[in-house]
Short mmCIF file of C-alpha atoms and ligand atoms in Angstrom, two decimals:
data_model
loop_
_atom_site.label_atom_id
_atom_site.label_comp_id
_atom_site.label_asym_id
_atom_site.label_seq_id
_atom_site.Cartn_x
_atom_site.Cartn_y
_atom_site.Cartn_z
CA UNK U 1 316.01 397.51 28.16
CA UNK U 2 316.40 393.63 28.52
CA UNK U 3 314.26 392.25 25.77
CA UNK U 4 313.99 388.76 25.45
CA UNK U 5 315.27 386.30 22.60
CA UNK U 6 312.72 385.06 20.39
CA UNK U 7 313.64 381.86 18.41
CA UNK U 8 313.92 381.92 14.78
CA UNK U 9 310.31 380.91 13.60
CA UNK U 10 310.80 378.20 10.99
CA UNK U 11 309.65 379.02 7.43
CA UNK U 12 306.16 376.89 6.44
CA UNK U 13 307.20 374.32 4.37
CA UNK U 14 310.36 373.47 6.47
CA UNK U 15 307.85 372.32 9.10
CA UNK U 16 305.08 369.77 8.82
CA UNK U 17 301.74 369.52 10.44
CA UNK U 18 300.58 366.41 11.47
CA UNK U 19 296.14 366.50 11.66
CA UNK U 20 294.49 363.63 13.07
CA UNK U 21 290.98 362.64 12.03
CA UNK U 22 291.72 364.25 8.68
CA UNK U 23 289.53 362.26 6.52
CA UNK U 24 286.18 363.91 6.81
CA UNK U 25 284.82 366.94 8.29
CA UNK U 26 286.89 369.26 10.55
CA UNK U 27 289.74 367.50 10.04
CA UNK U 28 289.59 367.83 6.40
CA UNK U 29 289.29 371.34 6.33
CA UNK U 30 291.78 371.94 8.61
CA UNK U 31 294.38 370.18 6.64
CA UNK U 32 293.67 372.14 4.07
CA UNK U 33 293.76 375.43 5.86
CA UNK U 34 297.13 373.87 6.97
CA UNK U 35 298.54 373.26 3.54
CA UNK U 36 297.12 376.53 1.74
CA UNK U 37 299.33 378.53 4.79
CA UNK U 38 302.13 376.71 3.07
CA UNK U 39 303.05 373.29 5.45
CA UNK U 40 303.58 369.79 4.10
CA UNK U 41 300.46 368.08 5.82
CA UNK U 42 300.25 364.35 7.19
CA UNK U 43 296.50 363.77 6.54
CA UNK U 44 295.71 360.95 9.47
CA UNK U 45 292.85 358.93 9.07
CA UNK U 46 291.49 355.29 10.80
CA UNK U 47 289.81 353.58 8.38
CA UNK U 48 288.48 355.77 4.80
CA UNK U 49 291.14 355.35 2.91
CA UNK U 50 288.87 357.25 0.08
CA UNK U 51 288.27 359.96 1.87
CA UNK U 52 291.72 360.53 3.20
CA UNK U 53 293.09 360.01 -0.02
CA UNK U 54 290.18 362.53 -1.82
CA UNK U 55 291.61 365.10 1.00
CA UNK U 56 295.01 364.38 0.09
CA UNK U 57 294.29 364.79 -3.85
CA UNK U 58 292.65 368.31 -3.28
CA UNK U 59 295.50 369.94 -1.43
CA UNK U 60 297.76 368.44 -4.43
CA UNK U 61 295.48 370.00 -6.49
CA UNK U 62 295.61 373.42 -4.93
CA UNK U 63 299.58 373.24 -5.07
CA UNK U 64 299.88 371.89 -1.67
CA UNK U 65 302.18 369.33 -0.28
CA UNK U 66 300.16 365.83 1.94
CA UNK U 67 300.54 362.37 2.54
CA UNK U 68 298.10 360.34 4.10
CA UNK U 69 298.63 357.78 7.11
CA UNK U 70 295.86 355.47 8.38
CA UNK U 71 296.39 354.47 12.10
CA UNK U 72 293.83 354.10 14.73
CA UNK U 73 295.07 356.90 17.43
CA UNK U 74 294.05 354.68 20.16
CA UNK U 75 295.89 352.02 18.99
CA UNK U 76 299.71 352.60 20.95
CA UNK U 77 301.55 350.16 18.64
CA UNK U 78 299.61 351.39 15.75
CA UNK U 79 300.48 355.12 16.32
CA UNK U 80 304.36 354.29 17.48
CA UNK U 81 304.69 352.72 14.04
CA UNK U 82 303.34 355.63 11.74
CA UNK U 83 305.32 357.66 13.84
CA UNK U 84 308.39 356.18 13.22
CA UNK U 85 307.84 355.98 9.69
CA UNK U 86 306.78 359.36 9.40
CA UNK U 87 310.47 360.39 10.81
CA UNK U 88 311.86 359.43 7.99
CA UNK U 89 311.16 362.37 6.75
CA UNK U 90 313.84 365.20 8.04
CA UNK U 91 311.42 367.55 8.12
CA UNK U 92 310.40 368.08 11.78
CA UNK U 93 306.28 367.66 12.37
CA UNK U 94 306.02 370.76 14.56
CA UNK U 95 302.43 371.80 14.27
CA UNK U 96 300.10 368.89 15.35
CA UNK U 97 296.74 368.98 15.69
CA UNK U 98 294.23 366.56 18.01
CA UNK U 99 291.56 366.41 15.98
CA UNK U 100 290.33 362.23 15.78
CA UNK U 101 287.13 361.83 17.77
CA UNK U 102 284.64 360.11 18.45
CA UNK U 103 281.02 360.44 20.07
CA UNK U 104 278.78 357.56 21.51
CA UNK U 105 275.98 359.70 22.73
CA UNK U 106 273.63 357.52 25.00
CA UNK U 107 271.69 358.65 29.03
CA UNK U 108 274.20 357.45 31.77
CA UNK U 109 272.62 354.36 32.75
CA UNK U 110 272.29 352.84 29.21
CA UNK U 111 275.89 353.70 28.39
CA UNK U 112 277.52 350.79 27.40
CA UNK U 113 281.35 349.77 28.72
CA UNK U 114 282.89 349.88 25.76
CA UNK U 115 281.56 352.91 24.27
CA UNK U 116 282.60 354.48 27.38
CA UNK U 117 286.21 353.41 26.98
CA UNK U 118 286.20 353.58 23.15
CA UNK U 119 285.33 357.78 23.49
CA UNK U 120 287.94 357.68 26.35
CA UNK U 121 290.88 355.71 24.58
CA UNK U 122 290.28 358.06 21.07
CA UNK U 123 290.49 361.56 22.64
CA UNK U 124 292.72 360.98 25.48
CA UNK U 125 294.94 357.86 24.67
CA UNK U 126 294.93 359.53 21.12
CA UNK U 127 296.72 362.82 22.43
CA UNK U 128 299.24 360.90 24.70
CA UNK U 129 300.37 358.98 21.73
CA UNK U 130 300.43 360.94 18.84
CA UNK U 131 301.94 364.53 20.97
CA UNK U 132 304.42 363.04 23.01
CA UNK U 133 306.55 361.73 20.73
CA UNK U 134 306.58 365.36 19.11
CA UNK U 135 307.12 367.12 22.04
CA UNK U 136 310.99 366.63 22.35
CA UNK U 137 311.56 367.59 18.50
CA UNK U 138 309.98 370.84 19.42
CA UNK U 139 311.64 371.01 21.86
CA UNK U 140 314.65 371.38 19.98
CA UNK U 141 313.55 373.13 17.46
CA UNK U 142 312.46 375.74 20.03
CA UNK U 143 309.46 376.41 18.44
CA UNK U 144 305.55 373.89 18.20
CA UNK U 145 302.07 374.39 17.94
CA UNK U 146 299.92 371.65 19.48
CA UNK U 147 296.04 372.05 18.88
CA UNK U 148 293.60 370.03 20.72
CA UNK U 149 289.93 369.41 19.27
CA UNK U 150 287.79 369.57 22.57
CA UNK U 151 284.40 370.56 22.78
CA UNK U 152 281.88 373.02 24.44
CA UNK U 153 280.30 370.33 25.79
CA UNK U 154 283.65 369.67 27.70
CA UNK U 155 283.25 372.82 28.67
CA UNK U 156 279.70 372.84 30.43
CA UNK U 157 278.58 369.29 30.03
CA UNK U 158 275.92 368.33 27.84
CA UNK U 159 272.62 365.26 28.65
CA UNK U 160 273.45 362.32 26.64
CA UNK U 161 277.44 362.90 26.52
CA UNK U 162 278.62 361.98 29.58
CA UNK U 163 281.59 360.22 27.87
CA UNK U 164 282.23 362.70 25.60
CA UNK U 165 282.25 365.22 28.04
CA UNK U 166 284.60 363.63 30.29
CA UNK U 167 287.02 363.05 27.44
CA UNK U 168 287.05 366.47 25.85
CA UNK U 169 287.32 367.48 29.67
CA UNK U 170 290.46 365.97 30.01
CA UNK U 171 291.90 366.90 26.79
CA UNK U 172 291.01 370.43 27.86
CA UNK U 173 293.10 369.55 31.06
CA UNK U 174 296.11 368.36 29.31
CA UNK U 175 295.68 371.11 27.42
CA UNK U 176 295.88 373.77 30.28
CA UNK U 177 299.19 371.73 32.27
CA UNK U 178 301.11 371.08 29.08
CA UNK U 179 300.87 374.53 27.95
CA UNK U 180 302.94 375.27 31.11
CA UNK U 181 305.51 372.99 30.83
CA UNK U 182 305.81 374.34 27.45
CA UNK U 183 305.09 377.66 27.10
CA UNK U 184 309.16 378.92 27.75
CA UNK U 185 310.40 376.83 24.85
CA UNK U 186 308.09 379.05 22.25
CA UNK U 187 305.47 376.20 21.79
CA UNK U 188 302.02 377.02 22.44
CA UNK U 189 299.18 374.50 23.55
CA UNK U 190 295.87 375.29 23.33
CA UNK U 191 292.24 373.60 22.44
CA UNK U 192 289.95 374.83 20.17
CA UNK U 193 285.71 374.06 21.58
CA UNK U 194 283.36 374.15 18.74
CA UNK U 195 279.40 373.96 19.40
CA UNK U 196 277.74 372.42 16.72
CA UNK U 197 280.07 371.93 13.29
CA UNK U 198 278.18 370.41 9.81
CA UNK U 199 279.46 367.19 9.77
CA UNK U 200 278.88 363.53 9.84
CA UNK U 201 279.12 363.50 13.26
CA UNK U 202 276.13 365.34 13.94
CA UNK U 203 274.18 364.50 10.70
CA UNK U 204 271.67 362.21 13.21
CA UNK U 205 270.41 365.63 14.87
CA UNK U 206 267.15 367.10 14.22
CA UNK U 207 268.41 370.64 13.16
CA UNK U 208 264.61 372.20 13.66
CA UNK U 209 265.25 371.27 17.40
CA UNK U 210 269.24 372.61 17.42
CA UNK U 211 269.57 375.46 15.13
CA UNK U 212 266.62 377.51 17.58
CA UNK U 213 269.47 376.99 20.26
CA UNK U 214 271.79 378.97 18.30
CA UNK U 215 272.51 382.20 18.75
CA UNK U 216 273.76 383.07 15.57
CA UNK U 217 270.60 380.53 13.93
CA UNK U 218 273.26 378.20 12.38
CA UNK U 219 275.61 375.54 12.77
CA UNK U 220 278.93 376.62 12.24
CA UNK U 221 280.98 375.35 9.00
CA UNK U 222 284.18 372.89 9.09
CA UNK U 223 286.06 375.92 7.40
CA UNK U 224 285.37 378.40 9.93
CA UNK U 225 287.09 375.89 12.45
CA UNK U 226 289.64 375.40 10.39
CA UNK U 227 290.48 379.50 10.12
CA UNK U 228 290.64 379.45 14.14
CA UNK U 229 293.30 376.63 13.69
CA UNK U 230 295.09 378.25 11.04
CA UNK U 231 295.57 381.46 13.09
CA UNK U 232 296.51 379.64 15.99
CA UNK U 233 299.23 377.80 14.27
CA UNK U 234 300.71 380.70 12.89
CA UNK U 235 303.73 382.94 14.01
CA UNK U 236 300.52 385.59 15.02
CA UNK U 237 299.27 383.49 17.33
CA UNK U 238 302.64 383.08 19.40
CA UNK U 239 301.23 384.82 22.49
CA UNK U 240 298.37 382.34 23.33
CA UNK U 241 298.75 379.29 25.22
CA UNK U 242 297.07 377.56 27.62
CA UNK U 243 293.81 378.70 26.28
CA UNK U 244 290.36 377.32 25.26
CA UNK U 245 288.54 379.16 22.41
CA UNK U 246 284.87 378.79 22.02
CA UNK U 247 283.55 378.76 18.42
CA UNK U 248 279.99 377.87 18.39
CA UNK U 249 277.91 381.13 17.69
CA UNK U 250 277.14 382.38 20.46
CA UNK U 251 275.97 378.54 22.63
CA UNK U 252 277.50 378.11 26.08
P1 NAP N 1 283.72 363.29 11.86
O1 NAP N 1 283.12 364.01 10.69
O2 NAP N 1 282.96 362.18 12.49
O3 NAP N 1 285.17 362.79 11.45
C1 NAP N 1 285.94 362.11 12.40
C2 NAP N 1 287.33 361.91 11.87
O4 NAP N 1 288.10 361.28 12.91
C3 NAP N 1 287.41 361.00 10.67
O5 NAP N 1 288.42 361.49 9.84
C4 NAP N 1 287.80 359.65 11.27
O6 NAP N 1 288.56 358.83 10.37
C5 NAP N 1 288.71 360.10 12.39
N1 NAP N 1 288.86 359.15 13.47
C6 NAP N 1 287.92 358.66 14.32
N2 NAP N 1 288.48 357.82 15.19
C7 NAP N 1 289.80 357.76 14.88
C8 NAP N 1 290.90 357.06 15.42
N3 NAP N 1 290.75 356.24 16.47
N4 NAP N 1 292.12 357.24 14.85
C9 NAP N 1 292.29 358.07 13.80
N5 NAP N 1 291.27 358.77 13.25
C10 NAP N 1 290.04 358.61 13.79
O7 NAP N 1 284.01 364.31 13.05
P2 NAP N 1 284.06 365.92 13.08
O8 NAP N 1 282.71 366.41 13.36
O9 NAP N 1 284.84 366.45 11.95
O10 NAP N 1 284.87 366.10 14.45
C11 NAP N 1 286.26 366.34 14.50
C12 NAP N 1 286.62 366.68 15.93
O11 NAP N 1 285.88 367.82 16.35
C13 NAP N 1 286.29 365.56 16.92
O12 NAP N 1 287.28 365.49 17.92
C14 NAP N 1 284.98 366.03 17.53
O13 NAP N 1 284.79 365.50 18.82
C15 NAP N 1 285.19 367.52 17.54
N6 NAP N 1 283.93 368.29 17.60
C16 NAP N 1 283.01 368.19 16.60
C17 NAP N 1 281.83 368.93 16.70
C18 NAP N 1 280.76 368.89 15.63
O14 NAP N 1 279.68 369.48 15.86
N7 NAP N 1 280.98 368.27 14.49
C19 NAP N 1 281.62 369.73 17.82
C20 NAP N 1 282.59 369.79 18.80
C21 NAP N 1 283.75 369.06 18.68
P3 NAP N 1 287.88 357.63 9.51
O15 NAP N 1 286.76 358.26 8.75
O16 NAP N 1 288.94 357.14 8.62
O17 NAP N 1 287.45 356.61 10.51
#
């Protein structure tokens, strides 16, 4: 029987993993989750340089290898920069995951221009720039893992995120066609579409009116996202692409 080649999969620390958004919240954890499985970790951040660097400090701490890089993932220049600096290291980045976002929650008609274009230009501009330059040295390497942050809400929609939804929407797209073009080379794509996660970026809700919309009764922890992401960027997960997994207990 005719059985396929696999590629060699690259031992942990031989490969980096690049998380954008890393300063606070899910990105955070999931650099953590990244390092603990054993990968040098490029903590990304825009603008809390203590945070990112507090991030940085704990994986240290727990024996782990990070840097951090502040660059605005919207920002082409910006992210062609850090990227070229971050090459300098011979270690391929072959694990990345699209995690900056941003939400300007406002009803269609008083959503303003720029808050439109600034949810827009973070999720979508943000994965063009930061994955394609990593696409070709997976390419070679014959083996990748590229993780997109959506969102259930780009799933079904949600009032008062009509940017948002559109933006995780596409990165969902992107998701689904560059898993294609991919998926021979033994790199995966997939996105990962959490309901509600405890972080800053929700801290404004009432929870009294969310957590009844629950199934499970809670909101869901930056660490359990992170475990999803872990898995998925492991050898184990080398038989999904192309997919979008729900973690949100039980909404949508
Ligand atoms: P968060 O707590 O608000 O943290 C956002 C992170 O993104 C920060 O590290 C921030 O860096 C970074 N960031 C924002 N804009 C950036 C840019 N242009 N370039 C580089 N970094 C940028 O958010 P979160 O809740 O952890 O969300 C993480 C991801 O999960 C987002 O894509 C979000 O849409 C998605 N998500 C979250 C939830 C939820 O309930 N929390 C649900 C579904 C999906 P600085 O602090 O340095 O600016």
């Amino acid at each position: 029987m005719y059985t396929r080649p696999v590629s060699r999969v690259p031992e942990p620390q031989s490969v980096r993993a690049l998380v954008t958004g890393a300063s606070r919240g899910i990105g955070a954890a999931v650099a953590q989750a990244l390092a603990a499985a054993g990968h040098p970790v490029v903590v990304n951040y825009r603008s809390n340089h203590v945070a990112a660097q507090k991030v940085v400090g704990a994986i240290r701490f727990a024996g782990g290898e990070a840097v951090a890089a502040a660059f605005d993932v919207a920002n082409a220049t910006a992210v062609a920069e850090a990227m070229a600096a971050l090459g300098e290291d011979p270690r391929p980045i072959a694990i990345v995951v699209n995690n900056a976002g941003v939400a300007r929650d406002a009803a269609f008609p008083a959503l303003k221009s720029e808050d439109w274009h600034r949810v827009l230009h973070t999720t979508l501009d943000g994965f063009f720039h930061v994955t394609q330059p990593l696409v070709m040295p997976m390419v070679r390497l014959r083996w990748g893992r590229i993780i997109n942050m959506a969102s259930l809400s780009g799933v079904i929609g949600n009032r008062g995120q009509v940017a948002y939804a559109a933006a995780k929407a596409g990165l969902i797209g992107a998701t689904r066609a560059l898993s294609l073009e991919l998926a021979k080379r033994n790199i995966t794509v997939n996105a990962i579409a959490p309901g509600l996660i405890e972080t800053d970026m929700i801290a404004d809700l009432p929870r009294d009116k969310v957590i009844p919309q629950i199934p499970v009764r809670r909101l869901g922890t930056p660490q359990e996202v992170a475990e999803l992401v872990r898995f998925l960027a492991s050898p184990r997960a080398a038989y999904i692409t192309g997919q979008v997994i729900g973690i949100s207990g039980g909404m949508g």
